[in-house]
Amino acid sequence: MKTLSWNCHGHGTPWAFQFLTEIVIQKHPDFLLLSEILCKRNTVEKLQNRIGFEGMVIVETQGHSGGIDFLFRNNDVVNLNSYSKNHIDLTNHNKQCQLYRVTGVYSEPDRRKRSEIWNLLRTLAMYNNLPWCLIRDFNNVVSQNDKKGGRPYPHNLVQGFRDVLEECQLIDMDLQGHRYMWERGVGTSQWIEVRLDRALVNVSFQAMFEVAKLINLEISTSDHCPILLALQDKNYIARTQRFKFENAWLHETMCQQIVAEVWAEHEHLSLFDKLKECLNILSAWGQEITGNFKQRIKSCKRILKTLKGRRDDNSVELIKHEQRKLSEIYTQHEVFWRQHSKQLWLREGDSNIKFFHASVKKRRAINKITSLKDRDGGLVDWNSGLENMVINYFDDLFTASQTK
């Protein structure tokens, strides 16, 4: 079971709608929790139909703020317990048909109303003794380490939130990935990062899902990053992930160098064993390239800011170097998401015949060969021997030759 949670700050916008669709296809969550949706019910229903989820509970936006909705893939495993403008409480069951609760929470941005949310948590805690998880934007930190930059978080809010967690016997789950999920003033002297989103669980929930993970996905069209709660039962056996080549790696000269070095160092091995060696090395190296786009972008921007502040002759070339590096990272990022969104094209093709045929025709037009250059550099088309030229090329290509 996976729960994807995101403060999307208005998923009615086209870019947020597209981002949500792609990330659901990539992560395949069973539940999708959204807050600050800033759109009407019919817009959420369009999203629901597009991603193929059966059920939905929505608390609509009040004025120009708020809004929270919970979408679920399978209608049969969910029962609605209660809801308000700040929460949706559901009862689900795992593969062994054991019941547990998941509550989506959206805390008041107004700090003067924070006590209302804390009282809500106390009331929900008394509902039953099932394994329980609360997830989403609590708009509060549990320690000063959850905030970087700006003024310290008010002590009374930190202590008040901690007191509620202790009273309700809730545990703050560890987060994998970047520590902070909300930011403002990126690259400026007022740059602030805060961890406002989290998952809180009780002891029985922790016992039911001992190997559960909370992951910061780190890529977002909002000022909040989405988080993914992956629930795994005790008897879960992790699958070995298959190797997948990322097109974004082709923009790194190191990729070609790795392959060349493997081929040179293992010249005596068979083709299969050479490919296996490449797989192992590229898998480890690739995680550093496509696994941390956000940190790499932040690092470049931080260096650029420092260099621009120096204003000396030596910094000019360094600034140009970092700008080129930042441009390359953005290109890799775009290629990465374009490759990972191909499943979206397949889904649209299956459900929309016109879209499917239009896409095929467009691809055929792009891939159609009308002419090629021969060895002398002259253009040869289908009326002047292109067919024979293609046949001769592949005859030469597949003619047996001496190999090691």
mmCIF file of C-alpha atoms in Angstrom:
data_model
loop_
_atom_site.group_PDB
_atom_site.id
_atom_site.type_symbol
_atom_site.label_atom_id
_atom_site.label_comp_id
_atom_site.label_asym_id
_atom_site.label_seq_id
_atom_site.Cartn_x
_atom_site.Cartn_y
_atom_site.Cartn_z
ATOM 1 C CA MET A 1 0.000 0.000 0.000
ATOM 2 C CA LYS A 2 1.291 3.450 -0.925
ATOM 3 C CA THR A 3 -0.078 6.864 0.012
ATOM 4 C CA LEU A 4 1.055 9.896 -1.974
ATOM 5 C CA SER A 5 0.529 13.179 -0.147
ATOM 6 C CA TRP A 6 1.040 16.671 -1.569
ATOM 7 C CA ASN A 7 0.195 20.271 -0.748
ATOM 8 C CA CYS A 8 -0.256 21.137 -4.405
ATOM 9 C CA HIS A 9 -1.288 24.788 -3.910
ATOM 10 C CA GLY A 10 -3.935 24.497 -6.607
ATOM 11 C CA HIS A 11 -3.896 21.334 -8.753
ATOM 12 C CA GLY A 12 -6.464 22.886 -11.086
ATOM 13 C CA THR A 13 -3.571 24.485 -12.998
ATOM 14 C CA PRO A 14 -2.459 22.603 -16.142
ATOM 15 C CA TRP A 15 1.135 22.068 -14.959
ATOM 16 C CA ALA A 16 0.059 20.743 -11.555
ATOM 17 C CA PHE A 17 -2.550 18.507 -13.212
ATOM 18 C CA GLN A 18 0.108 17.083 -15.552
ATOM 19 C CA PHE A 19 2.608 16.648 -12.716
ATOM 20 C CA LEU A 20 0.063 14.764 -10.602
ATOM 21 C CA THR A 21 -0.859 12.456 -13.473
ATOM 22 C CA GLU A 22 2.740 11.587 -14.227
ATOM 23 C CA ILE A 23 3.789 11.041 -10.620
ATOM 24 C CA VAL A 24 0.785 8.752 -9.987
ATOM 25 C CA ILE A 25 1.791 6.668 -13.002
ATOM 26 C CA GLN A 26 5.390 6.512 -11.788
ATOM 27 C CA LYS A 27 4.793 5.765 -8.094
ATOM 28 C CA HIS A 28 1.493 3.854 -8.458
ATOM 29 C CA PRO A 29 -0.012 4.897 -5.088
ATOM 30 C CA ASP A 30 -3.208 3.322 -3.729
ATOM 31 C CA PHE A 31 -4.216 6.575 -2.005
ATOM 32 C CA LEU A 32 -3.721 10.176 -3.067
ATOM 33 C CA LEU A 33 -4.075 12.932 -0.450
ATOM 34 C CA LEU A 34 -4.132 16.541 -1.654
ATOM 35 C CA SER A 35 -4.441 19.769 0.302
ATOM 36 C CA GLU A 36 -4.844 23.423 -0.758
ATOM 37 C CA ILE A 37 -6.522 22.132 -3.905
ATOM 38 C CA LEU A 38 -8.030 25.588 -4.671
ATOM 39 C CA CYS A 39 -10.458 24.178 -7.239
ATOM 40 C CA LYS A 40 -14.011 22.883 -7.502
ATOM 41 C CA ARG A 41 -15.281 19.319 -7.281
ATOM 42 C CA ASN A 42 -15.613 18.835 -11.043
ATOM 43 C CA THR A 43 -11.880 19.529 -11.503
ATOM 44 C CA VAL A 44 -11.005 16.878 -8.915
ATOM 45 C CA GLU A 45 -13.376 14.452 -10.648
ATOM 46 C CA LYS A 46 -11.508 15.016 -13.922
ATOM 47 C CA LEU A 47 -8.262 14.119 -12.170
ATOM 48 C CA GLN A 48 -9.919 11.057 -10.611
ATOM 49 C CA ASN A 49 -11.077 9.791 -14.007
ATOM 50 C CA ARG A 50 -7.735 10.473 -15.618
ATOM 51 C CA ILE A 51 -5.691 8.491 -13.078
ATOM 52 C CA GLY A 52 -8.284 5.706 -12.801
ATOM 53 C CA PHE A 53 -9.161 5.941 -9.088
ATOM 54 C CA GLU A 54 -12.543 4.546 -8.012
ATOM 55 C CA GLY A 55 -13.313 6.544 -4.867
ATOM 56 C CA MET A 56 -12.943 10.060 -3.576
ATOM 57 C CA VAL A 57 -13.732 12.141 -0.495
ATOM 58 C CA ILE A 58 -13.427 15.884 -0.990
ATOM 59 C CA VAL A 59 -13.731 18.910 1.277
ATOM 60 C CA GLU A 60 -14.063 21.825 -1.130
ATOM 61 C CA THR A 61 -12.141 25.081 -0.980
ATOM 62 C CA GLN A 62 -13.589 27.775 1.257
ATOM 63 C CA GLY A 63 -13.078 31.105 -0.464
ATOM 64 C CA HIS A 64 -9.508 31.370 -1.750
ATOM 65 C CA SER A 65 -7.823 28.966 0.664
ATOM 66 C CA GLY A 66 -7.923 25.435 2.004
ATOM 67 C CA GLY A 67 -9.489 22.399 0.408
ATOM 68 C CA ILE A 68 -8.520 18.781 0.981
ATOM 69 C CA ASP A 69 -9.368 15.581 -0.867
ATOM 70 C CA PHE A 70 -8.558 11.898 -0.509
ATOM 71 C CA LEU A 71 -8.648 9.683 -3.610
ATOM 72 C CA PHE A 72 -8.370 5.893 -3.441
ATOM 73 C CA ARG A 73 -7.753 3.328 -6.141
ATOM 74 C CA ASN A 74 -10.068 0.610 -4.756
ATOM 75 C CA ASN A 75 -13.440 1.617 -3.336
ATOM 76 C CA ASP A 76 -13.944 -1.703 -1.536
ATOM 77 C CA VAL A 77 -11.123 -1.321 1.010
ATOM 78 C CA VAL A 78 -12.087 2.096 2.382
ATOM 79 C CA ASN A 79 -14.657 3.285 4.935
ATOM 80 C CA LEU A 80 -15.123 6.954 5.774
ATOM 81 C CA ASN A 81 -15.106 7.662 9.515
ATOM 82 C CA SER A 82 -15.302 11.464 9.640
ATOM 83 C CA TYR A 83 -14.212 14.641 7.903
ATOM 84 C CA SER A 84 -13.978 18.400 8.425
ATOM 85 C CA LYS A 85 -12.323 21.354 6.706
ATOM 86 C CA ASN A 86 -9.040 20.187 8.265
ATOM 87 C CA HIS A 87 -9.151 16.395 8.057
ATOM 88 C CA ILE A 88 -10.441 13.241 6.363
ATOM 89 C CA ASP A 89 -10.361 10.060 8.448
ATOM 90 C CA LEU A 90 -10.569 6.640 6.720
ATOM 91 C CA THR A 91 -10.436 2.994 7.798
ATOM 92 C CA ASN A 92 -8.611 0.618 5.428
ATOM 93 C CA HIS A 93 -7.351 -2.962 5.570
ATOM 94 C CA ASN A 94 -4.092 -4.575 4.513
ATOM 95 C CA LYS A 95 -3.584 -7.790 2.494
ATOM 96 C CA GLN A 96 -4.286 -9.876 5.608
ATOM 97 C CA CYS A 97 -7.612 -7.988 6.041
ATOM 98 C CA GLN A 98 -6.353 -6.327 9.220
ATOM 99 C CA LEU A 99 -7.923 -2.909 9.794
ATOM 100 C CA TYR A 100 -5.976 0.314 10.233
ATOM 101 C CA ARG A 101 -6.712 4.059 10.031
ATOM 102 C CA VAL A 102 -5.261 6.726 7.780
ATOM 103 C CA THR A 103 -6.097 10.363 8.487
ATOM 104 C CA GLY A 104 -5.243 13.183 6.125
ATOM 105 C CA VAL A 105 -4.640 16.416 8.031
ATOM 106 C CA TYR A 106 -4.382 20.008 6.802
ATOM 107 C CA SER A 107 -3.460 22.374 9.628
ATOM 108 C CA GLU A 108 -4.481 26.020 9.776
ATOM 109 C CA PRO A 109 -1.770 28.341 8.373
ATOM 110 C CA ASP A 110 -2.924 30.920 10.946
ATOM 111 C CA ARG A 111 -0.809 30.217 14.017
ATOM 112 C CA ARG A 112 -3.501 31.646 16.276
ATOM 113 C CA LYS A 113 -5.754 28.729 15.283
ATOM 114 C CA ARG A 114 -3.122 26.025 15.791
ATOM 115 C CA SER A 115 -4.713 24.925 19.072
ATOM 116 C CA GLU A 116 -7.881 23.998 17.137
ATOM 117 C CA ILE A 117 -5.907 21.429 15.146
ATOM 118 C CA TRP A 118 -4.301 20.057 18.294
ATOM 119 C CA ASN A 119 -7.730 19.592 19.864
ATOM 120 C CA LEU A 120 -8.857 17.834 16.679
ATOM 121 C CA LEU A 121 -5.958 15.376 17.016
ATOM 122 C CA ARG A 122 -6.932 14.688 20.631
ATOM 123 C CA THR A 123 -10.542 13.995 19.588
ATOM 124 C CA LEU A 124 -9.495 11.680 16.731
ATOM 125 C CA ALA A 125 -7.152 9.781 19.051
ATOM 126 C CA MET A 126 -10.117 8.757 21.213
ATOM 127 C CA TYR A 127 -12.110 7.370 18.249
ATOM 128 C CA ASN A 128 -10.741 3.786 18.421
ATOM 129 C CA ASN A 129 -7.584 1.810 19.160
ATOM 130 C CA LEU A 130 -6.803 0.684 15.597
ATOM 131 C CA PRO A 131 -3.307 1.076 14.130
ATOM 132 C CA TRP A 132 -3.307 4.725 13.077
ATOM 133 C CA CYS A 133 -1.351 6.997 10.757
ATOM 134 C CA LEU A 134 -1.823 10.739 10.251
ATOM 135 C CA ILE A 135 -0.187 12.277 7.218
ATOM 136 C CA ARG A 136 0.072 15.629 5.430
ATOM 137 C CA ASP A 137 0.760 19.261 6.219
ATOM 138 C CA PHE A 138 0.725 19.962 9.983
ATOM 139 C CA ASN A 139 2.135 23.497 9.510
ATOM 140 C CA ASN A 140 4.278 22.946 12.592
ATOM 141 C CA VAL A 141 7.720 21.631 13.523
ATOM 142 C CA VAL A 142 8.693 19.293 16.342
ATOM 143 C CA SER A 143 12.127 20.862 16.863
ATOM 144 C CA GLN A 144 14.222 23.794 15.679
ATOM 145 C CA ASN A 145 16.168 21.343 13.482
ATOM 146 C CA ASP A 146 13.067 21.168 11.242
ATOM 147 C CA LYS A 147 13.706 24.776 10.152
ATOM 148 C CA LYS A 148 16.679 26.235 8.297
ATOM 149 C CA GLY A 149 17.086 29.979 7.811
ATOM 150 C CA GLY A 150 15.027 32.876 9.129
ATOM 151 C CA ARG A 151 13.985 33.350 12.726
ATOM 152 C CA PRO A 152 13.657 30.418 15.147
ATOM 153 C CA TYR A 153 10.216 28.814 15.225
ATOM 154 C CA PRO A 154 8.127 30.072 18.191
ATOM 155 C CA HIS A 155 8.943 27.939 21.231
ATOM 156 C CA ASN A 156 5.341 27.757 22.423
ATOM 157 C CA LEU A 157 4.221 26.229 19.087
ATOM 158 C CA VAL A 158 7.048 23.696 19.086
ATOM 159 C CA GLN A 159 6.374 22.649 22.666
ATOM 160 C CA GLY A 160 2.585 22.650 22.173
ATOM 161 C CA PHE A 161 2.834 20.319 19.188
ATOM 162 C CA ARG A 162 5.210 17.992 21.031
ATOM 163 C CA ASP A 163 2.822 17.848 23.985
ATOM 164 C CA VAL A 164 -0.032 16.788 21.684
ATOM 165 C CA LEU A 165 2.076 14.029 20.120
ATOM 166 C CA GLU A 166 3.007 12.732 23.554
ATOM 167 C CA GLU A 167 -0.600 12.884 24.785
ATOM 168 C CA CYS A 168 -1.908 11.024 21.714
ATOM 169 C CA GLN A 169 1.062 8.596 21.807
ATOM 170 C CA LEU A 170 2.110 9.405 18.257
ATOM 171 C CA ILE A 171 5.546 8.837 16.754
ATOM 172 C CA ASP A 172 7.053 11.103 14.091
ATOM 173 C CA MET A 173 8.255 8.843 11.242
ATOM 174 C CA ASP A 174 11.793 9.237 9.942
ATOM 175 C CA LEU A 175 12.021 10.861 6.525
ATOM 176 C CA GLN A 176 14.157 9.527 3.688
ATOM 177 C CA GLY A 177 15.645 12.082 1.303
ATOM 178 C CA HIS A 178 16.006 15.827 1.729
ATOM 179 C CA ARG A 179 15.002 16.912 5.237
ATOM 180 C CA TYR A 180 12.908 19.926 4.216
ATOM 181 C CA MET A 181 9.781 19.947 2.048
ATOM 182 C CA TRP A 182 8.783 23.634 1.946
ATOM 183 C CA GLU A 183 10.956 26.543 0.915
ATOM 184 C CA ARG A 184 10.832 30.232 0.134
ATOM 185 C CA GLY A 185 13.341 32.765 -1.213
ATOM 186 C CA VAL A 186 15.536 30.186 -2.937
ATOM 187 C CA GLY A 187 19.054 31.491 -3.613
ATOM 188 C CA THR A 188 18.556 34.716 -1.643
ATOM 189 C CA SER A 189 19.665 35.831 1.807
ATOM 190 C CA GLN A 190 16.070 35.176 2.984
ATOM 191 C CA TRP A 191 16.148 31.512 1.882
ATOM 192 C CA ILE A 192 14.033 29.482 4.335
ATOM 193 C CA GLU A 193 13.453 25.711 4.361
ATOM 194 C CA VAL A 194 11.033 24.005 6.752
ATOM 195 C CA ARG A 195 9.728 20.496 7.321
ATOM 196 C CA LEU A 196 5.968 21.063 7.667
ATOM 197 C CA ASP A 197 4.843 17.747 6.136
ATOM 198 C CA ARG A 198 5.164 14.517 8.071
ATOM 199 C CA ALA A 199 3.570 11.190 8.985
ATOM 200 C CA LEU A 200 2.630 10.423 12.604
ATOM 201 C CA VAL A 201 1.899 6.833 13.671
ATOM 202 C CA ASN A 202 0.967 5.019 16.866
ATOM 203 C CA VAL A 203 2.780 1.965 18.229
ATOM 204 C CA SER A 204 0.345 -0.596 16.812
ATOM 205 C CA PHE A 205 0.635 0.893 13.313
ATOM 206 C CA GLN A 206 4.417 0.738 13.587
ATOM 207 C CA ALA A 207 4.170 -2.916 14.629
ATOM 208 C CA MET A 208 1.868 -3.781 11.695
ATOM 209 C CA PHE A 209 4.130 -2.104 9.120
ATOM 210 C CA GLU A 210 7.621 -2.552 10.525
ATOM 211 C CA VAL A 211 9.387 -1.724 7.262
ATOM 212 C CA ALA A 212 7.214 1.260 6.263
ATOM 213 C CA LYS A 213 9.062 4.146 4.604
ATOM 214 C CA LEU A 214 8.322 7.856 4.336
ATOM 215 C CA ILE A 215 10.077 9.371 1.308
ATOM 216 C CA ASN A 216 10.533 12.977 0.213
ATOM 217 C CA LEU A 217 10.112 12.890 -3.588
ATOM 218 C CA GLU A 218 11.848 16.304 -3.802
ATOM 219 C CA ILE A 219 10.434 17.305 -7.230
ATOM 220 C CA SER A 220 7.402 19.572 -7.344
ATOM 221 C CA THR A 221 5.515 22.323 -9.194
ATOM 222 C CA SER A 222 4.438 23.716 -5.802
ATOM 223 C CA ASP A 223 6.437 25.222 -2.934
ATOM 224 C CA HIS A 224 5.784 21.909 -1.122
ATOM 225 C CA CYS A 225 7.418 18.633 -2.146
ATOM 226 C CA PRO A 226 5.191 15.536 -2.286
ATOM 227 C CA ILE A 227 5.848 12.734 0.198
ATOM 228 C CA LEU A 228 5.247 9.022 -0.338
ATOM 229 C CA LEU A 229 4.296 6.662 2.488
ATOM 230 C CA ALA A 230 5.106 3.090 1.420
ATOM 231 C CA LEU A 231 3.511 0.492 3.712
ATOM 232 C CA GLN A 232 4.918 -3.025 3.711
ATOM 233 C CA ASP A 233 3.787 -5.916 5.893
ATOM 234 C CA LYS A 234 6.180 -7.888 8.094
ATOM 235 C CA ASN A 235 6.379 -10.774 5.637
ATOM 236 C CA TYR A 236 7.192 -8.502 2.699
ATOM 237 C CA ILE A 237 10.087 -9.703 0.561
ATOM 238 C CA ALA A 238 11.726 -6.963 -1.422
ATOM 239 C CA ARG A 239 12.041 -7.575 -5.151
ATOM 240 C CA THR A 240 15.275 -7.018 -6.960
ATOM 241 C CA GLN A 241 14.858 -3.973 -9.139
ATOM 242 C CA ARG A 242 15.520 -4.394 -12.846
ATOM 243 C CA PHE A 243 18.169 -2.230 -14.439
ATOM 244 C CA LYS A 244 16.770 0.651 -16.489
ATOM 245 C CA PHE A 245 18.949 2.874 -18.615
ATOM 246 C CA GLU A 246 18.125 6.567 -18.183
ATOM 247 C CA ASN A 247 18.320 8.769 -21.287
ATOM 248 C CA ALA A 248 19.435 11.628 -19.012
ATOM 249 C CA TRP A 249 22.767 9.797 -18.544
ATOM 250 C CA LEU A 250 23.612 10.436 -22.199
ATOM 251 C CA HIS A 251 24.096 14.110 -21.324
ATOM 252 C CA GLU A 252 26.998 13.137 -19.034
ATOM 253 C CA THR A 253 30.373 12.513 -20.713
ATOM 254 C CA MET A 254 31.182 10.186 -17.812
ATOM 255 C CA CYS A 255 28.581 7.699 -19.070
ATOM 256 C CA GLN A 256 30.408 7.097 -22.344
ATOM 257 C CA GLN A 257 33.728 6.980 -20.489
ATOM 258 C CA ILE A 258 32.422 4.294 -18.078
ATOM 259 C CA VAL A 259 31.296 2.068 -20.944
ATOM 260 C CA ALA A 260 34.604 2.526 -22.790
ATOM 261 C CA GLU A 261 36.643 1.706 -19.674
ATOM 262 C CA VAL A 262 34.599 -1.426 -18.928
ATOM 263 C CA TRP A 263 35.065 -2.634 -22.508
ATOM 264 C CA ALA A 264 38.821 -1.992 -22.314
ATOM 265 C CA GLU A 265 39.367 -3.519 -18.847
ATOM 266 C CA HIS A 266 37.311 -6.650 -19.570
ATOM 267 C CA GLU A 267 38.390 -7.274 -23.143
ATOM 268 C CA HIS A 268 38.650 -11.025 -22.515
ATOM 269 C CA LEU A 269 35.018 -11.356 -21.323
ATOM 270 C CA SER A 270 32.042 -12.304 -23.465
ATOM 271 C CA LEU A 271 29.577 -9.679 -24.668
ATOM 272 C CA PHE A 272 27.054 -10.752 -22.007
ATOM 273 C CA ASP A 273 29.581 -10.420 -19.173
ATOM 274 C CA LYS A 274 30.713 -7.020 -20.439
ATOM 275 C CA LEU A 275 27.124 -5.806 -20.433
ATOM 276 C CA LYS A 276 26.700 -7.177 -16.906
ATOM 277 C CA GLU A 277 29.746 -5.226 -15.700
ATOM 278 C CA CYS A 278 28.394 -2.055 -17.332
ATOM 279 C CA LEU A 279 25.033 -2.625 -15.653
ATOM 280 C CA ASN A 280 26.560 -2.847 -12.168
ATOM 281 C CA ILE A 281 28.724 0.245 -12.551
ATOM 282 C CA LEU A 282 26.092 2.394 -14.303
ATOM 283 C CA SER A 283 23.461 1.492 -11.696
ATOM 284 C CA ALA A 284 25.593 2.812 -8.839
ATOM 285 C CA TRP A 285 26.874 5.845 -10.772
ATOM 286 C CA GLY A 286 23.446 6.725 -12.186
ATOM 287 C CA GLN A 287 21.869 7.186 -8.769
ATOM 288 C CA GLU A 288 24.097 10.210 -8.241
ATOM 289 C CA ILE A 289 22.993 11.695 -11.581
ATOM 290 C CA THR A 290 19.216 11.158 -11.660
ATOM 291 C CA GLY A 291 18.569 10.601 -7.966
ATOM 292 C CA ASN A 292 19.206 14.098 -6.628
ATOM 293 C CA PHE A 293 18.294 16.757 -9.195
ATOM 294 C CA LYS A 294 17.029 19.172 -6.564
ATOM 295 C CA GLN A 295 20.202 19.067 -4.455
ATOM 296 C CA ARG A 296 22.405 19.514 -7.545
ATOM 297 C CA ILE A 297 20.374 22.522 -8.702
ATOM 298 C CA LYS A 298 20.506 24.072 -5.225
ATOM 299 C CA SER A 299 24.250 23.483 -5.008
ATOM 300 C CA CYS A 300 24.860 25.228 -8.352
ATOM 301 C CA LYS A 301 22.672 28.180 -7.395
ATOM 302 C CA ARG A 302 24.442 28.495 -4.047
ATOM 303 C CA ILE A 303 27.870 28.526 -5.750
ATOM 304 C CA LEU A 304 26.670 31.066 -8.335
ATOM 305 C CA LYS A 305 25.409 33.334 -5.577
ATOM 306 C CA THR A 306 28.783 33.181 -3.804
ATOM 307 C CA LEU A 307 30.736 33.834 -7.016
ATOM 308 C CA LYS A 308 28.565 36.799 -8.040
ATOM 309 C CA GLY A 309 29.165 38.339 -4.625
ATOM 310 C CA ARG A 310 32.951 38.236 -5.119
ATOM 311 C CA ARG A 311 33.060 40.294 -8.353
ATOM 312 C CA ASP A 312 36.721 39.647 -9.183
ATOM 313 C CA ASP A 313 38.408 38.685 -12.478
ATOM 314 C CA ASN A 314 38.798 35.019 -11.543
ATOM 315 C CA SER A 315 35.118 34.584 -10.762
ATOM 316 C CA VAL A 316 33.901 35.428 -14.303
ATOM 317 C CA GLU A 317 34.980 32.112 -15.845
ATOM 318 C CA LEU A 318 33.829 30.202 -12.787
ATOM 319 C CA ILE A 319 30.386 31.815 -13.078
ATOM 320 C CA LYS A 320 30.136 30.793 -16.742
ATOM 321 C CA HIS A 321 31.188 27.248 -15.834
ATOM 322 C CA GLU A 322 28.521 26.961 -13.125
ATOM 323 C CA GLN A 323 25.868 28.440 -15.434
ATOM 324 C CA ARG A 324 26.677 25.816 -18.091
ATOM 325 C CA LYS A 325 26.580 23.126 -15.416
ATOM 326 C CA LEU A 326 23.188 24.345 -14.161
ATOM 327 C CA SER A 327 21.826 24.383 -17.729
ATOM 328 C CA GLU A 328 22.978 20.774 -18.228
ATOM 329 C CA ILE A 329 21.246 19.657 -15.023
ATOM 330 C CA TYR A 330 17.979 21.291 -16.132
ATOM 331 C CA THR A 331 18.289 19.497 -19.491
ATOM 332 C CA GLN A 332 18.875 16.147 -17.760
ATOM 333 C CA HIS A 333 15.893 16.810 -15.496
ATOM 334 C CA GLU A 334 13.652 17.459 -18.503
ATOM 335 C CA VAL A 335 14.889 14.346 -20.342
ATOM 336 C CA PHE A 336 14.407 12.227 -17.215
ATOM 337 C CA TRP A 337 10.732 13.185 -16.795
ATOM 338 C CA ARG A 338 10.053 12.963 -20.533
ATOM 339 C CA GLN A 339 11.308 9.357 -20.537
ATOM 340 C CA HIS A 340 9.390 8.455 -17.378
ATOM 341 C CA SER A 341 6.158 9.917 -18.718
ATOM 342 C CA LYS A 342 5.980 7.564 -21.740
ATOM 343 C CA GLN A 343 3.564 5.411 -19.756
ATOM 344 C CA LEU A 344 1.206 8.394 -19.829
ATOM 345 C CA TRP A 345 1.269 8.352 -23.637
ATOM 346 C CA LEU A 346 0.408 4.640 -23.629
ATOM 347 C CA ARG A 347 -2.459 5.173 -21.211
ATOM 348 C CA GLU A 348 -3.891 8.033 -23.288
ATOM 349 C CA GLY A 349 -3.503 5.939 -26.424
ATOM 350 C CA ASP A 350 -5.448 3.034 -24.924
ATOM 351 C CA SER A 351 -8.325 5.219 -23.770
ATOM 352 C CA ASN A 352 -8.530 7.653 -26.686
ATOM 353 C CA ILE A 353 -8.549 6.210 -30.217
ATOM 354 C CA LYS A 354 -8.206 9.617 -31.905
ATOM 355 C CA PHE A 355 -5.209 10.449 -29.728
ATOM 356 C CA PHE A 356 -3.639 7.072 -30.525
ATOM 357 C CA HIS A 357 -3.980 7.405 -34.311
ATOM 358 C CA ALA A 358 -2.870 11.041 -34.296
ATOM 359 C CA SER A 359 0.233 10.149 -32.284
ATOM 360 C CA VAL A 360 1.086 7.246 -34.606
ATOM 361 C CA LYS A 361 0.705 9.423 -37.716
ATOM 362 C CA LYS A 362 2.859 12.134 -36.184
ATOM 363 C CA ARG A 363 5.574 9.662 -35.214
ATOM 364 C CA ARG A 364 5.514 8.091 -38.681
ATOM 365 C CA ALA A 365 5.909 11.500 -40.292
ATOM 366 C CA ILE A 366 8.892 12.304 -38.046
ATOM 367 C CA ASN A 367 10.572 8.921 -38.598
ATOM 368 C CA LYS A 368 9.923 8.737 -42.365
ATOM 369 C CA ILE A 369 13.152 8.569 -44.393
ATOM 370 C CA THR A 370 13.005 10.430 -47.709
ATOM 371 C CA SER A 371 16.716 10.555 -48.515
ATOM 372 C CA LEU A 372 20.152 9.666 -47.136
ATOM 373 C CA LYS A 373 23.708 10.722 -47.880
ATOM 374 C CA ASP A 374 25.944 8.194 -49.599
ATOM 375 C CA ARG A 375 29.643 7.754 -48.831
ATOM 376 C CA ASP A 376 30.523 10.642 -51.147
ATOM 377 C CA GLY A 377 28.109 12.991 -49.376
ATOM 378 C CA GLY A 378 25.536 13.055 -52.146
ATOM 379 C CA LEU A 379 21.790 12.724 -51.442
ATOM 380 C CA VAL A 380 20.105 9.520 -52.579
ATOM 381 C CA ASP A 381 16.308 9.218 -52.564
ATOM 382 C CA TRP A 382 13.908 6.363 -53.305
ATOM 383 C CA ASN A 383 13.956 7.195 -57.019
ATOM 384 C CA SER A 384 17.743 7.126 -57.298
ATOM 385 C CA GLY A 385 18.771 3.889 -55.521
ATOM 386 C CA LEU A 386 18.094 4.478 -51.818
ATOM 387 C CA GLU A 387 16.641 0.983 -51.429
ATOM 388 C CA ASN A 388 19.837 -0.696 -52.691
ATOM 389 C CA MET A 389 21.956 1.604 -50.540
ATOM 390 C CA VAL A 390 20.080 0.532 -47.387
ATOM 391 C CA ILE A 391 20.342 -3.170 -48.293
ATOM 392 C CA ASN A 392 24.086 -2.897 -48.947
ATOM 393 C CA TYR A 393 24.608 -1.062 -45.668
ATOM 394 C CA PHE A 394 23.007 -3.809 -43.601
ATOM 395 C CA ASP A 395 24.712 -6.536 -45.642
ATOM 396 C CA ASP A 396 28.060 -5.006 -44.673
ATOM 397 C CA LEU A 397 26.945 -4.448 -41.076
ATOM 398 C CA PHE A 398 25.945 -8.072 -40.456
ATOM 399 C CA THR A 399 28.720 -9.738 -42.448
ATOM 400 C CA ALA A 400 30.708 -11.978 -40.089
ATOM 401 C CA SER A 401 34.101 -10.608 -39.121
ATOM 402 C CA GLN A 402 36.845 -11.632 -36.725
ATOM 403 C CA THR A 403 35.866 -10.703 -33.129
ATOM 404 C CA LYS A 404 37.501 -11.273 -29.771
#
